[in-house]
PDB file of C-alpha atoms in Angstrom:
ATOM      1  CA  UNK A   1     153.445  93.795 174.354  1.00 46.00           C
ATOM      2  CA  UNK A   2     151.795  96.323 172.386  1.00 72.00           C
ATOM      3  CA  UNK A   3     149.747  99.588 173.233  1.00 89.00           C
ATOM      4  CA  UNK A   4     146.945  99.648 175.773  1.00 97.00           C
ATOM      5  CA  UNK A   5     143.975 101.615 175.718  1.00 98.00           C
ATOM      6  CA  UNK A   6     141.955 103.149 178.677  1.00 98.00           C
ATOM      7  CA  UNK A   7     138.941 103.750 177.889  1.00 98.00           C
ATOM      8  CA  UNK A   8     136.382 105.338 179.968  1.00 98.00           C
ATOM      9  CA  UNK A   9     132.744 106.968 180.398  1.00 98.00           C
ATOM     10  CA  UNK A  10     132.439 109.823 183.248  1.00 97.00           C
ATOM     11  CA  UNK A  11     129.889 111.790 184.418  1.00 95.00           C
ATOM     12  CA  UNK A  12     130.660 113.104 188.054  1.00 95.00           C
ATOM     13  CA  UNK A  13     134.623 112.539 187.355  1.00 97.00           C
ATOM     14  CA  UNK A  14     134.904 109.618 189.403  1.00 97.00           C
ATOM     15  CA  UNK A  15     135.409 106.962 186.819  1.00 98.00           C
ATOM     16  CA  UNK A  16     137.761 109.793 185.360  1.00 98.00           C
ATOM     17  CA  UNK A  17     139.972 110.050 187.715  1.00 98.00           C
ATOM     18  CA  UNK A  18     140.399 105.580 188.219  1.00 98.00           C
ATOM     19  CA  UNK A  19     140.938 106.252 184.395  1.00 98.00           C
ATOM     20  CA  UNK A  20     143.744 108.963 184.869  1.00 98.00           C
ATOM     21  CA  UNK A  21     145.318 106.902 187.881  1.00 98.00           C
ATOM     22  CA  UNK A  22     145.416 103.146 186.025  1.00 98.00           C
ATOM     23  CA  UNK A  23     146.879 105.131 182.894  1.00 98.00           C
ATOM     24  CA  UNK A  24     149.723 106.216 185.067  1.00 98.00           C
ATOM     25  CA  UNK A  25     150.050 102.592 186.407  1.00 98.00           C
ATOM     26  CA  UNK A  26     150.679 101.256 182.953  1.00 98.00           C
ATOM     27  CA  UNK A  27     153.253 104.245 182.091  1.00 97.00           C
ATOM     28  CA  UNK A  28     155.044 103.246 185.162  1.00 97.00           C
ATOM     29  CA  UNK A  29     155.493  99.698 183.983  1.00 96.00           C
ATOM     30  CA  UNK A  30     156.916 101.117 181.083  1.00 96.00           C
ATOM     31  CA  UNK A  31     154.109 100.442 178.210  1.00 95.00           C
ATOM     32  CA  UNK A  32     152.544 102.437 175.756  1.00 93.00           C
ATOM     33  CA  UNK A  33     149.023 103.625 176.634  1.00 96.00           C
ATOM     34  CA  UNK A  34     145.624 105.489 174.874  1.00 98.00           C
ATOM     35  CA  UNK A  35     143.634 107.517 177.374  1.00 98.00           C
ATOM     36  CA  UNK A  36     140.249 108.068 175.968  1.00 98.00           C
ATOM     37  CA  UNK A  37     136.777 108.841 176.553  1.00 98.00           C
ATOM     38  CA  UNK A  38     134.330 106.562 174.942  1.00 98.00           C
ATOM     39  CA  UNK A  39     133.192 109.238 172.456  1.00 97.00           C
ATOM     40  CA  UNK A  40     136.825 110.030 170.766  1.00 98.00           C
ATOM     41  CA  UNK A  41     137.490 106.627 169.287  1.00 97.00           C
ATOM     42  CA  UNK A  42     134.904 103.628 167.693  1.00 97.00           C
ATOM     43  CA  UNK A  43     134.500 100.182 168.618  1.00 97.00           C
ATOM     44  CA  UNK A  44     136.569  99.066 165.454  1.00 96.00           C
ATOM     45  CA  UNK A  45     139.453 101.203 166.617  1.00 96.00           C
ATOM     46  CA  UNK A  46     138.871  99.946 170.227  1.00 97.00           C
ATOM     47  CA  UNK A  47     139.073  96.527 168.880  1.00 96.00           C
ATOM     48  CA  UNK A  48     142.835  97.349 167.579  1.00 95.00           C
ATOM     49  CA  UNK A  49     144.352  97.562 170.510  1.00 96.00           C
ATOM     50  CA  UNK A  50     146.193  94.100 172.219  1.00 91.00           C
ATOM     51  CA  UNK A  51     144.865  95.043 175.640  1.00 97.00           C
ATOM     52  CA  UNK A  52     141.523  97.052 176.704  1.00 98.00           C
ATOM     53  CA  UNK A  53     141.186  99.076 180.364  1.00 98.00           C
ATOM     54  CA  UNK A  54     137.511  99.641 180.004  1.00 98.00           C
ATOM     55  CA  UNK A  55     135.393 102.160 182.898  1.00 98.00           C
ATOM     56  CA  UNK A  56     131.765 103.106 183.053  1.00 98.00           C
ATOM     57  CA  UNK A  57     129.981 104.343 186.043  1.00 97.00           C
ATOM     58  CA  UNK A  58     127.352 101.837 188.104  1.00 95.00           C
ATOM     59  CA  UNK A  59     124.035 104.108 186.592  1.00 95.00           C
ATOM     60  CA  UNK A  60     120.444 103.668 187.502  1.00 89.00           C
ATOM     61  CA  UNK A  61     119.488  99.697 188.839  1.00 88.00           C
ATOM     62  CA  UNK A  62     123.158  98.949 188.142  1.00 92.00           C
ATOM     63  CA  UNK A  63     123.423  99.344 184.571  1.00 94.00           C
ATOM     64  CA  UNK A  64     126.606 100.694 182.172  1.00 96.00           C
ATOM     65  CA  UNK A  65     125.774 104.171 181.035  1.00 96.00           C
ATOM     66  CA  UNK A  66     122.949 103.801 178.262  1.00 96.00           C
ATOM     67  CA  UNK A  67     123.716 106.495 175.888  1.00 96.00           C
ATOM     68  CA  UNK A  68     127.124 106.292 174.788  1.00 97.00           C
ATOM     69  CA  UNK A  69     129.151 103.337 176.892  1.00 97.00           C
ATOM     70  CA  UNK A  70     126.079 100.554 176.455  1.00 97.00           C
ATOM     71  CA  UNK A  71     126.265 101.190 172.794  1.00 98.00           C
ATOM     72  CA  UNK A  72     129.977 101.527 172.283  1.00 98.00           C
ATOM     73  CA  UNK A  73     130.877  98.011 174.388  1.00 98.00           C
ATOM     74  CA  UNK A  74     127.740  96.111 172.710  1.00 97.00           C
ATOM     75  CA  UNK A  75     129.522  96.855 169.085  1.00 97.00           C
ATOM     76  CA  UNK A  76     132.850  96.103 170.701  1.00 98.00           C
ATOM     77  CA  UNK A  77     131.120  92.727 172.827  1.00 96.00           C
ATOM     78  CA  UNK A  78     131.902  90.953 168.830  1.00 95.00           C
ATOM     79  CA  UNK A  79     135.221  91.271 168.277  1.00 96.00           C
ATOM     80  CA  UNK A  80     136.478  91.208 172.461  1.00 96.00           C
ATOM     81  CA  UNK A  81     137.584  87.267 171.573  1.00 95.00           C
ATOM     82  CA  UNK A  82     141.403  86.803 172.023  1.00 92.00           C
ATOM     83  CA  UNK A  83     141.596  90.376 174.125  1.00 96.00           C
ATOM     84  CA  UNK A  84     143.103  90.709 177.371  1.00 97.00           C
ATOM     85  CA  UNK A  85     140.571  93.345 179.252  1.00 98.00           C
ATOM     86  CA  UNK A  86     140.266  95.189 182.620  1.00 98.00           C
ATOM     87  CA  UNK A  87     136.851  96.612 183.840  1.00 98.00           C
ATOM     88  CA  UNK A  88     136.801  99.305 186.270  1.00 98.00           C
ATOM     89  CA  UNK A  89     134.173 102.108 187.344  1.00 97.00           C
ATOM     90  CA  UNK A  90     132.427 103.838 190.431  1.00 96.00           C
ATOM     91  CA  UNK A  91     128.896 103.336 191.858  1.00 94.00           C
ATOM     92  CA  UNK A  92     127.207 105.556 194.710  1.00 91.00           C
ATOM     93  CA  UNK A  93     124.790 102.694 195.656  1.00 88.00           C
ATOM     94  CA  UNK A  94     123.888  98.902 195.309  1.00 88.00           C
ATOM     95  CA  UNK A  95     126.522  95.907 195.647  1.00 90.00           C
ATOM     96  CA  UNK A  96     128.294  95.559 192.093  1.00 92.00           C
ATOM     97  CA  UNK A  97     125.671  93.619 190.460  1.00 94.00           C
ATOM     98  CA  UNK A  98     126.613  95.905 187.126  1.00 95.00           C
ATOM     99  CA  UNK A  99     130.290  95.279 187.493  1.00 96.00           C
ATOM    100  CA  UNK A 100     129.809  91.225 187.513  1.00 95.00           C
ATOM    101  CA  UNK A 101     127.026  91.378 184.662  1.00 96.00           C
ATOM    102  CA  UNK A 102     129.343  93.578 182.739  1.00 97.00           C
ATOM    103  CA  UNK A 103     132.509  90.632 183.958  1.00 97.00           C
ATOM    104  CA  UNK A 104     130.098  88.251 182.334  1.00 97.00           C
ATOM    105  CA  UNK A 105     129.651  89.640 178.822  1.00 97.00           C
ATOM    106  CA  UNK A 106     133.199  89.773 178.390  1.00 97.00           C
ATOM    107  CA  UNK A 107     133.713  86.860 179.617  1.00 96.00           C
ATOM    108  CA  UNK A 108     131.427  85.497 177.355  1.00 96.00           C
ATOM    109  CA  UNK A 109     132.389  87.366 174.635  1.00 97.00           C
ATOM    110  CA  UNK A 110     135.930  85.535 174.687  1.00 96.00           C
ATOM    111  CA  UNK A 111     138.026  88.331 176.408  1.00 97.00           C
ATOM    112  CA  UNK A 112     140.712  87.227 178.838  1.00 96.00           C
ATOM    113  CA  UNK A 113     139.113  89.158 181.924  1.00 96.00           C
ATOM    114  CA  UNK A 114     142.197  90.431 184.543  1.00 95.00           C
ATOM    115  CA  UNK A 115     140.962  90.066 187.807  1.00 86.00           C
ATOM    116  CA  UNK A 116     137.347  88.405 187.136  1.00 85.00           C
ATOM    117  CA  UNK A 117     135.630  90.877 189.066  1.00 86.00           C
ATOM    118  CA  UNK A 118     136.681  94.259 187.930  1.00 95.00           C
ATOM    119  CA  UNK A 119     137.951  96.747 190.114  1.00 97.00           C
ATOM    120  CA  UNK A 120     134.906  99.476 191.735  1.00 96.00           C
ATOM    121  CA  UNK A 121     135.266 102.486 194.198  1.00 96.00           C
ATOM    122  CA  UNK A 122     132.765 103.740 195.986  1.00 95.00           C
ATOM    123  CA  UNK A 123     132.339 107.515 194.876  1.00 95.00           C
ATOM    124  CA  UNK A 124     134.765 109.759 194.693  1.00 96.00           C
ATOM    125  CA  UNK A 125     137.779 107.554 194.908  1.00 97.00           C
ATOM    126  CA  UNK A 126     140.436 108.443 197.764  1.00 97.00           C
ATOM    127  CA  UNK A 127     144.495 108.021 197.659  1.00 97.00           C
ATOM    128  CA  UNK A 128     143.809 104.735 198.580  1.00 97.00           C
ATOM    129  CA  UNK A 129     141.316 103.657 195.342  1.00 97.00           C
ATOM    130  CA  UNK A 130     143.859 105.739 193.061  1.00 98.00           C
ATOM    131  CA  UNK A 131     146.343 103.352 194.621  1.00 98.00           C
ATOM    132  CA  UNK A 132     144.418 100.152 193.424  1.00 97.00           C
ATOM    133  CA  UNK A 133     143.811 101.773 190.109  1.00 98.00           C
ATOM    134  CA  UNK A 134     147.461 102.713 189.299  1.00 98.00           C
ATOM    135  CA  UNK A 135     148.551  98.713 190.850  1.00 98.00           C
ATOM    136  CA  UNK A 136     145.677  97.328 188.368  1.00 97.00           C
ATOM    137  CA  UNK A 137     147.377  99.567 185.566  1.00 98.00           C
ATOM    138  CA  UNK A 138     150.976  98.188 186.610  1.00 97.00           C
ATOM    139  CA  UNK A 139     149.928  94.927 186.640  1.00 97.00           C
ATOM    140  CA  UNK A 140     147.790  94.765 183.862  1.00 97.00           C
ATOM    141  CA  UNK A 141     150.620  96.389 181.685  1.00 97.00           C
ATOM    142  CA  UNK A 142     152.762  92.980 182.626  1.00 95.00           C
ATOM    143  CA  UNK A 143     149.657  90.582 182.343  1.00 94.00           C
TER     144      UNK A 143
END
C-alpha cells in the first residue's frame, strides 16, 4: 500500500486540526502516514509518496493560500499523474468554489481524486467534522 502523506497549510488551526484528525484515520486502518506542513517537505518529495491527503484553507475570493500552498501544489500539479489524492480544508465564507477549482486541477493533472469533491468544514471544525476527517483518513488508507 505504501506510506501516505498529509499535507497541510494552516493559519487559524482549522485546516490543522482536519489534518491531525484524517492522520489518525489512516493510523487506525493500519497504514503508514507523513504529517506535514507544506513548508517541511518539497514538491519532489511530495511527489514520492503513493497516496497524497492535501489541506489548504478557502482564502480571500476562494483561492488556496498564495504564499506557500499555491506555489507548493502548482510544482506538484506536474508530476500528480498516476496519484491517488484527497483534498480537504476549511473556509469561513462563500460556497466551495475553491475546493471544486482546486478538485479540477488535480483532476486534470491525472490524480485519482477520492471523493471528487473534497471534504470542507465550516470553521473551526466540531466532533462531528473531526469525525468525517478521521472516516476520509480510514477510507482513504484502504482506497
Amino acid at each position: 500500500m505504501g506510506k501516505i502523506a498529509v499535507i497541510y497549510w494552516s493559519q487559524t488551526g482549522n485546516t490543522e486540526m482536519m489534518a491531525n484528525a484524517i492522520a489518525e484515520g489512516i493510523a487506525s486502518a493500519g497504514v503508514a502516514c507523513d504529517l506535514k506542513q507544506v513548508s517541511e517537505l518539497s514538491a519532489a518529495d511530495a511527489a514520492g509518496y503513493g497516496k497524497l491527503a492535501l489541506g489548504c484553507p478557502a482564502m480571500g475570493a476562494e483561492v488556496l493560500e498564495e504564499a506557500e500552498f499555491e506555489p507548493f501544489f502548482t510544482e506538484l500539479e506536474g508530476r500528480l499523474g498516476g496519484h491517488k489524492v484527497a483534498l480537504f480544508g476549511s473556509y469561513g465564507w462563500g460556497d466551495g468554489q475553491w475546493m471544486r477549482d482546486w478538485c479540477e486541477r488535480a483532476d486534470h493533472a491525472g490524480a485519482d481524486v477520492y471523493l471528487n469533491e473534497g471534504l470542507m468544514v465550516n470553521e473551526t471544525p466540531d466532533e462531528a467534522g473531526l469525525s468525517k476527517c478521521r472516516a476520509l483518513g480510514e477510507a482513504f488508507a484502504a482506497y
